[in-house]
Amino acid sequence: LVFSWRSDRKGIGRVWHCKTCGKIVMAQVAGTNIPPGASHILSTIEDHSQTGKTLWALYGLQVEVPETFKLIDQKLLAGFIQLSFRGPHKSKLKVERYSIAERFLAGYQFAEWAKGEFLKRSKGFSLSLYEESFRGHPANGANGKRRLFGNLPLIGEILKLYSWYCEQEDKIFLLEMKTKKDIMIFEEVKESIKCHSS
């Protein structure tokens, strides 16, 4: 359904029901002047992915996550966004963005801050930490394996953590994944996140 309306402002829009994913979507453009081509923009909106990945974009965070991962929780706070997903095989994925990063760093070097965050998130895992550069930014990562009590051997669940500091935008990005399979998904999600140099 295509519609338009007029009051002290103008609006044009579209409403549709997708038989593939079952969603009902309404999109509209409103303002005192509707720019030429606005109806074309509305016609390009897609309600589900054609690539097997879902694009999540909000308040300066943009990331692609496999559509097999479903959003289970979100935190939208001043300066902090966290999207939490659950995927196949009980995999858990968190994507976080900290803006005004200097406030979160609180005088610490980024590497110190990242190490502290990783240690807080890795209880029950053996952890190996590393530093590198990601897209020209300082970055830290950690890999861990679930450990049973005492000296018992490592078991199946894997923990991956990765964070980088975009100084140009004063933002920190952090990914956390706990999984038993599909560890390559972590790298794909990391590569999809946009920051100033992407």
mmCIF file of N, CA and C in Angstrom, residues 73-172:
data_model
loop_
_atom_site.group_PDB
_atom_site.id
_atom_site.type_symbol
_atom_site.label_atom_id
_atom_site.label_comp_id
_atom_site.label_asym_id
_atom_site.label_seq_id
_atom_site.Cartn_x
_atom_site.Cartn_y
_atom_site.Cartn_z
ATOM 1 N N ASP A 73 18.629 -9.431 23.636
ATOM 2 C CA ASP A 73 18.672 -8.351 24.613
ATOM 3 C C ASP A 73 19.405 -7.167 24.004
ATOM 4 N N GLN A 74 19.101 -5.972 24.521
ATOM 5 C CA GLN A 74 19.812 -4.781 24.083
ATOM 6 C C GLN A 74 19.882 -3.794 25.217
ATOM 7 N N LYS A 75 20.973 -3.016 25.214
ATOM 8 C CA LYS A 75 21.126 -1.920 26.167
ATOM 9 C C LYS A 75 21.457 -0.684 25.344
ATOM 10 N N LEU A 76 20.631 0.338 25.490
ATOM 11 C CA LEU A 76 20.837 1.602 24.788
ATOM 12 C C LEU A 76 20.930 2.692 25.846
ATOM 13 N N LEU A 77 22.153 2.994 26.245
ATOM 14 C CA LEU A 77 22.391 3.973 27.300
ATOM 15 C C LEU A 77 23.181 5.144 26.725
ATOM 16 N N ALA A 78 23.257 6.219 27.467
ATOM 17 C CA ALA A 78 24.057 7.367 27.032
ATOM 18 C C ALA A 78 25.513 6.937 26.909
ATOM 19 N N GLY A 79 26.019 6.910 25.711
ATOM 20 C CA GLY A 79 27.416 6.552 25.492
ATOM 21 C C GLY A 79 27.706 5.067 25.390
ATOM 22 N N PHE A 80 26.690 4.214 25.493
ATOM 23 C CA PHE A 80 26.947 2.769 25.468
ATOM 24 C C PHE A 80 25.794 2.041 24.784
ATOM 25 N N ILE A 81 26.146 1.171 23.842
ATOM 26 C CA ILE A 81 25.175 0.311 23.160
ATOM 27 C C ILE A 81 25.672 -1.117 23.266
ATOM 28 N N GLN A 82 24.768 -2.034 23.606
ATOM 29 C CA GLN A 82 25.096 -3.461 23.610
ATOM 30 C C GLN A 82 23.950 -4.222 22.951
ATOM 31 N N LEU A 83 24.285 -5.018 21.941
ATOM 32 C CA LEU A 83 23.331 -5.917 21.303
ATOM 33 C C LEU A 83 23.767 -7.338 21.626
ATOM 34 N N SER A 84 22.849 -8.144 22.164
ATOM 35 C CA SER A 84 23.163 -9.532 22.534
ATOM 36 C C SER A 84 22.341 -10.473 21.660
ATOM 37 N N PHE A 85 23.006 -11.482 21.114
ATOM 38 C CA PHE A 85 22.377 -12.427 20.193
ATOM 39 C C PHE A 85 22.592 -13.859 20.672
ATOM 40 N N ARG A 86 21.655 -14.727 20.314
ATOM 41 C CA ARG A 86 21.835 -16.163 20.522
ATOM 42 C C ARG A 86 21.758 -16.828 19.157
ATOM 43 N N GLY A 87 22.701 -17.752 18.915
ATOM 44 C CA GLY A 87 22.769 -18.428 17.632
ATOM 45 C C GLY A 87 22.669 -19.930 17.775
ATOM 46 N N PRO A 88 22.937 -20.635 16.679
ATOM 47 C CA PRO A 88 22.901 -22.101 16.713
ATOM 48 C C PRO A 88 23.894 -22.658 17.726
ATOM 49 N N HIS A 89 23.629 -23.868 18.207
ATOM 50 C CA HIS A 89 24.517 -24.567 19.154
ATOM 51 C C HIS A 89 24.715 -23.766 20.436
ATOM 52 N N LYS A 90 23.712 -22.969 20.825
ATOM 53 C CA LYS A 90 23.751 -22.157 22.052
ATOM 54 C C LYS A 90 24.865 -21.107 22.031
ATOM 55 N N SER A 91 25.295 -20.720 20.837
ATOM 56 C CA SER A 91 26.301 -19.658 20.730
ATOM 57 C C SER A 91 25.717 -18.339 21.233
ATOM 58 N N LYS A 92 26.568 -17.543 21.880
ATOM 59 C CA LYS A 92 26.164 -16.224 22.366
ATOM 60 C C LYS A 92 27.132 -15.190 21.806
ATOM 61 N N LEU A 93 26.584 -14.091 21.321
ATOM 62 C CA LEU A 93 27.388 -13.031 20.718
ATOM 63 C C LEU A 93 26.936 -11.696 21.280
ATOM 64 N N LYS A 94 27.913 -10.869 21.691
ATOM 65 C CA LYS A 94 27.627 -9.507 22.130
ATOM 66 C C LYS A 94 28.449 -8.549 21.284
ATOM 67 N N VAL A 95 27.799 -7.471 20.854
ATOM 68 C CA VAL A 95 28.469 -6.401 20.120
ATOM 69 C C VAL A 95 28.239 -5.128 20.919
ATOM 70 N N GLU A 96 29.328 -4.427 21.243
ATOM 71 C CA GLU A 96 29.214 -3.232 22.074
ATOM 72 C C GLU A 96 29.948 -2.056 21.442
ATOM 73 N N ARG A 97 29.401 -0.865 21.676
ATOM 74 C CA ARG A 97 30.067 0.357 21.241
ATOM 75 C C ARG A 97 30.013 1.363 22.378
ATOM 76 N N TYR A 98 31.181 1.886 22.753
ATOM 77 C CA TYR A 98 31.308 2.909 23.782
ATOM 78 C C TYR A 98 31.654 4.220 23.089
ATOM 79 N N SER A 99 30.816 5.240 23.244
ATOM 80 C CA SER A 99 31.181 6.550 22.710
ATOM 81 C C SER A 99 31.712 7.408 23.854
ATOM 82 N N ILE A 100 32.335 8.511 23.496
ATOM 83 C CA ILE A 100 33.066 9.328 24.469
ATOM 84 C C ILE A 100 33.976 8.392 25.277
ATOM 85 N N ALA A 101 34.801 7.667 24.542
ATOM 86 C CA ALA A 101 35.604 6.592 25.125
ATOM 87 C C ALA A 101 36.524 7.074 26.243
ATOM 88 N N GLU A 102 37.005 8.292 26.139
ATOM 89 C CA GLU A 102 37.900 8.797 27.183
ATOM 90 C C GLU A 102 37.258 8.704 28.556
ATOM 91 N N ARG A 103 35.940 8.867 28.615
ATOM 92 C CA ARG A 103 35.227 8.761 29.890
ATOM 93 C C ARG A 103 35.300 7.339 30.438
ATOM 94 N N PHE A 104 35.183 6.338 29.549
ATOM 95 C CA PHE A 104 35.243 4.940 29.979
ATOM 96 C C PHE A 104 36.673 4.523 30.314
ATOM 97 N N LEU A 105 37.631 5.083 29.578
ATOM 98 C CA LEU A 105 39.032 4.741 29.849
ATOM 99 C C LEU A 105 39.492 5.296 31.196
ATOM 100 N N ALA A 106 38.914 6.421 31.607
ATOM 101 C CA ALA A 106 39.176 7.011 32.933
ATOM 102 C C ALA A 106 40.663 7.087 33.262
ATOM 103 N N GLY A 107 41.463 7.561 32.309
ATOM 104 C CA GLY A 107 42.881 7.742 32.555
ATOM 105 C C GLY A 107 43.745 6.531 32.267
ATOM 106 N N TYR A 108 43.145 5.361 32.020
ATOM 107 C CA TYR A 108 43.906 4.162 31.679
ATOM 108 C C TYR A 108 44.289 4.182 30.206
ATOM 109 N N GLN A 109 45.377 3.528 29.871
ATOM 110 C CA GLN A 109 45.687 3.258 28.474
ATOM 111 C C GLN A 109 44.667 2.251 27.945
ATOM 112 N N PHE A 110 44.389 2.310 26.637
ATOM 113 C CA PHE A 110 43.380 1.413 26.080
ATOM 114 C C PHE A 110 43.713 -0.058 26.345
ATOM 115 N N ALA A 111 44.982 -0.445 26.201
ATOM 116 C CA ALA A 111 45.368 -1.846 26.403
ATOM 117 C C ALA A 111 45.054 -2.307 27.829
ATOM 118 N N GLU A 112 45.278 -1.434 28.810
ATOM 119 C CA GLU A 112 44.965 -1.778 30.201
ATOM 120 C C GLU A 112 43.460 -1.947 30.384
ATOM 121 N N TRP A 113 42.689 -1.017 29.804
ATOM 122 C CA TRP A 113 41.229 -1.079 29.910
ATOM 123 C C TRP A 113 40.707 -2.375 29.292
ATOM 124 N N ALA A 114 41.193 -2.706 28.091
ATOM 125 C CA ALA A 114 40.733 -3.913 27.400
ATOM 126 C C ALA A 114 41.071 -5.162 28.207
ATOM 127 N N LYS A 115 42.286 -5.232 28.734
ATOM 128 C CA LYS A 115 42.680 -6.396 29.532
ATOM 129 C C LYS A 115 41.766 -6.545 30.744
ATOM 130 N N GLY A 116 41.453 -5.437 31.414
ATOM 131 C CA GLY A 116 40.558 -5.486 32.563
ATOM 132 C C GLY A 116 39.170 -5.976 32.185
ATOM 133 N N GLU A 117 38.637 -5.486 31.061
ATOM 134 C CA GLU A 117 37.329 -5.936 30.581
ATOM 135 C C GLU A 117 37.348 -7.424 30.253
ATOM 136 N N PHE A 118 38.401 -7.863 29.575
ATOM 137 C CA PHE A 118 38.495 -9.270 29.177
ATOM 138 C C PHE A 118 38.545 -10.184 30.408
ATOM 139 N N LEU A 119 39.319 -9.778 31.413
ATOM 140 C CA LEU A 119 39.432 -10.607 32.613
ATOM 141 C C LEU A 119 38.094 -10.708 33.349
ATOM 142 N N LYS A 120 37.316 -9.610 33.368
ATOM 143 C CA LYS A 120 35.997 -9.641 34.007
ATOM 144 C C LYS A 120 35.050 -10.622 33.300
ATOM 145 N N ARG A 121 35.209 -10.749 31.986
ATOM 146 C CA ARG A 121 34.282 -11.542 31.179
ATOM 147 C C ARG A 121 34.708 -13.000 31.023
ATOM 148 N N SER A 122 35.852 -13.376 31.575
ATOM 149 C CA SER A 122 36.423 -14.692 31.267
ATOM 150 C C SER A 122 36.448 -15.650 32.446
ATOM 151 N N LYS A 123 35.623 -15.421 33.441
ATOM 152 C CA LYS A 123 35.604 -16.333 34.590
ATOM 153 C C LYS A 123 35.246 -17.747 34.113
ATOM 154 N N GLY A 124 36.060 -18.726 34.538
ATOM 155 C CA GLY A 124 35.831 -20.111 34.135
ATOM 156 C C GLY A 124 36.519 -20.500 32.842
ATOM 157 N N PHE A 125 37.279 -19.581 32.255
ATOM 158 C CA PHE A 125 37.992 -19.856 31.003
ATOM 159 C C PHE A 125 39.493 -19.662 31.216
ATOM 160 N N SER A 126 40.292 -20.506 30.558
ATOM 161 C CA SER A 126 41.722 -20.204 30.448
ATOM 162 C C SER A 126 41.824 -19.163 29.345
ATOM 163 N N LEU A 127 42.695 -18.193 29.487
ATOM 164 C CA LEU A 127 42.681 -17.053 28.573
ATOM 165 C C LEU A 127 44.076 -16.732 28.082
ATOM 166 N N SER A 128 44.214 -16.486 26.770
ATOM 167 C CA SER A 128 45.463 -15.952 26.227
ATOM 168 C C SER A 128 45.143 -14.618 25.561
ATOM 169 N N LEU A 129 45.933 -13.604 25.930
ATOM 170 C CA LEU A 129 45.711 -12.236 25.471
ATOM 171 C C LEU A 129 46.728 -11.871 24.399
ATOM 172 N N TYR A 130 46.334 -10.970 23.494
ATOM 173 C CA TYR A 130 47.269 -10.473 22.486
ATOM 174 C C TYR A 130 46.907 -9.044 22.106
ATOM 175 N N GLU A 131 47.899 -8.313 21.590
ATOM 176 C CA GLU A 131 47.717 -6.949 21.104
ATOM 177 C C GLU A 131 48.080 -6.905 19.636
ATOM 178 N N GLU A 132 47.361 -6.060 18.888
ATOM 179 C CA GLU A 132 47.678 -5.878 17.473
ATOM 180 C C GLU A 132 47.075 -4.556 17.021
ATOM 181 N N SER A 133 47.127 -4.298 15.720
ATOM 182 C CA SER A 133 46.497 -3.130 15.129
ATOM 183 C C SER A 133 45.341 -3.614 14.254
ATOM 184 N N PHE A 134 44.229 -2.910 14.297
ATOM 185 C CA PHE A 134 43.069 -3.252 13.468
ATOM 186 C C PHE A 134 42.613 -1.993 12.753
ATOM 187 N N ARG A 135 42.736 -1.987 11.426
ATOM 188 C CA ARG A 135 42.393 -0.809 10.612
ATOM 189 C C ARG A 135 43.141 0.439 11.068
ATOM 190 N N GLY A 136 44.359 0.240 11.519
ATOM 191 C CA GLY A 136 45.183 1.355 11.974
ATOM 192 C C GLY A 136 44.908 1.787 13.399
ATOM 193 N N HIS A 137 44.054 1.073 14.120
ATOM 194 C CA HIS A 137 43.706 1.406 15.496
ATOM 195 C C HIS A 137 44.365 0.421 16.459
ATOM 196 N N PRO A 138 44.660 0.853 17.696
ATOM 197 C CA PRO A 138 45.126 -0.112 18.692
ATOM 198 C C PRO A 138 44.004 -1.105 19.003
ATOM 199 N N ALA A 139 44.367 -2.388 19.037
ATOM 200 C CA ALA A 139 43.369 -3.446 19.256
ATOM 201 C C ALA A 139 43.932 -4.499 20.199
ATOM 202 N N ASN A 140 43.024 -5.114 20.937
ATOM 203 C CA ASN A 140 43.378 -6.205 21.841
ATOM 204 C C ASN A 140 42.399 -7.341 21.636
ATOM 205 N N GLY A 141 42.911 -8.558 21.765
ATOM 206 C CA GLY A 141 42.058 -9.732 21.633
ATOM 207 C C GLY A 141 42.389 -10.750 22.702
ATOM 208 N N ALA A 142 41.488 -11.709 22.852
ATOM 209 C CA ALA A 142 41.700 -12.793 23.810
ATOM 210 C C ALA A 142 40.970 -14.028 23.325
ATOM 211 N N ASN A 143 41.608 -15.169 23.517
ATOM 212 C CA ASN A 143 40.996 -16.460 23.206
ATOM 213 C C ASN A 143 40.994 -17.284 24.484
ATOM 214 N N GLY A 144 39.893 -17.967 24.719
ATOM 215 C CA GLY A 144 39.809 -18.769 25.929
ATOM 216 C C GLY A 144 39.062 -20.060 25.689
ATOM 217 N N LYS A 145 39.322 -21.026 26.558
ATOM 218 C CA LYS A 145 38.598 -22.296 26.535
ATOM 219 C C LYS A 145 38.050 -22.548 27.924
ATOM 220 N N ARG A 146 36.845 -23.108 27.963
ATOM 221 C CA ARG A 146 36.198 -23.394 29.242
ATOM 222 C C ARG A 146 37.041 -24.391 30.027
ATOM 223 N N ARG A 147 37.227 -24.141 31.326
ATOM 224 C CA ARG A 147 38.003 -25.026 32.175
ATOM 225 C C ARG A 147 37.104 -25.576 33.274
ATOM 226 N N LEU A 148 37.201 -26.862 33.497
ATOM 227 C CA LEU A 148 36.485 -27.470 34.611
ATOM 228 C C LEU A 148 37.270 -27.236 35.890
ATOM 229 N N PHE A 149 36.801 -27.763 36.975
ATOM 230 C CA PHE A 149 37.418 -27.516 38.268
ATOM 231 C C PHE A 149 38.830 -28.084 38.350
ATOM 232 N N GLY A 150 39.654 -27.366 39.090
ATOM 233 C CA GLY A 150 41.000 -27.842 39.374
ATOM 234 C C GLY A 150 41.828 -28.043 38.122
ATOM 235 N N ASN A 151 42.476 -29.206 38.026
ATOM 236 C CA ASN A 151 43.345 -29.503 36.900
ATOM 237 C C ASN A 151 42.674 -30.358 35.845
ATOM 238 N N LEU A 152 41.352 -30.433 35.878
ATOM 239 C CA LEU A 152 40.645 -31.222 34.864
ATOM 240 C C LEU A 152 40.858 -30.591 33.491
ATOM 241 N N PRO A 153 40.731 -31.371 32.428
ATOM 242 C CA PRO A 153 41.059 -30.863 31.089
ATOM 243 C C PRO A 153 40.066 -29.824 30.594
ATOM 244 N N LEU A 154 40.504 -29.089 29.578
ATOM 245 C CA LEU A 154 39.651 -28.116 28.908
ATOM 246 C C LEU A 154 38.505 -28.841 28.212
ATOM 247 N N ILE A 155 37.339 -28.196 28.161
ATOM 248 C CA ILE A 155 36.212 -28.784 27.451
ATOM 249 C C ILE A 155 35.746 -27.843 26.351
ATOM 250 N N GLY A 156 34.666 -28.202 25.679
ATOM 251 C CA GLY A 156 34.264 -27.647 24.402
ATOM 252 C C GLY A 156 34.069 -26.163 24.224
ATOM 253 N N GLU A 157 33.504 -25.419 25.180
ATOM 254 C CA GLU A 157 33.114 -24.041 24.900
ATOM 255 C C GLU A 157 34.330 -23.133 24.736
ATOM 256 N N ILE A 158 34.241 -22.269 23.739
ATOM 257 C CA ILE A 158 35.325 -21.337 23.409
ATOM 258 C C ILE A 158 34.842 -19.919 23.681
ATOM 259 N N LEU A 159 35.738 -19.069 24.162
ATOM 260 C CA LEU A 159 35.460 -17.652 24.361
ATOM 261 C C LEU A 159 36.377 -16.849 23.456
ATOM 262 N N LYS A 160 35.795 -15.905 22.718
ATOM 263 C CA LYS A 160 36.596 -14.973 21.915
ATOM 264 C C LYS A 160 36.197 -13.562 22.298
ATOM 265 N N LEU A 161 37.198 -12.722 22.504
ATOM 266 C CA LEU A 161 36.993 -11.321 22.839
ATOM 267 C C LEU A 161 37.873 -10.479 21.928
ATOM 268 N N TYR A 162 37.358 -9.342 21.509
ATOM 269 C CA TYR A 162 38.156 -8.455 20.663
ATOM 270 C C TYR A 162 37.658 -7.031 20.850
ATOM 271 N N SER A 163 38.598 -6.085 20.934
ATOM 272 C CA SER A 163 38.224 -4.691 21.127
ATOM 273 C C SER A 163 39.230 -3.791 20.424
ATOM 274 N N TRP A 164 38.742 -2.683 19.891
ATOM 275 C CA TRP A 164 39.649 -1.679 19.342
ATOM 276 C C TRP A 164 39.128 -0.285 19.665
ATOM 277 N N TYR A 165 40.084 0.670 19.643
ATOM 278 C CA TYR A 165 39.800 2.051 20.016
ATOM 279 C C TYR A 165 39.993 2.931 18.795
ATOM 280 N N CYS A 166 38.900 3.520 18.310
ATOM 281 C CA CYS A 166 38.947 4.461 17.185
ATOM 282 C C CYS A 166 39.130 5.853 17.775
ATOM 283 N N GLU A 167 40.370 6.342 17.755
ATOM 284 C CA GLU A 167 40.672 7.633 18.360
ATOM 285 C C GLU A 167 39.975 8.772 17.628
ATOM 286 N N GLN A 168 39.864 8.660 16.297
ATOM 287 C CA GLN A 168 39.261 9.731 15.504
ATOM 288 C C GLN A 168 37.824 10.012 15.919
ATOM 289 N N GLU A 169 37.068 8.967 16.266
ATOM 290 C CA GLU A 169 35.681 9.140 16.702
ATOM 291 C C GLU A 169 35.530 9.014 18.210
ATOM 292 N N ASP A 170 36.630 8.742 18.909
ATOM 293 C CA ASP A 170 36.628 8.538 20.361
ATOM 294 C C ASP A 170 35.608 7.468 20.745
ATOM 295 N N LYS A 171 35.684 6.322 20.052
ATOM 296 C CA LYS A 171 34.782 5.203 20.307
ATOM 297 C C LYS A 171 35.581 3.917 20.516
ATOM 298 N N ILE A 172 35.056 3.080 21.391
ATOM 299 C CA ILE A 172 35.605 1.740 21.592
ATOM 300 C C ILE A 172 34.566 0.739 21.106
#
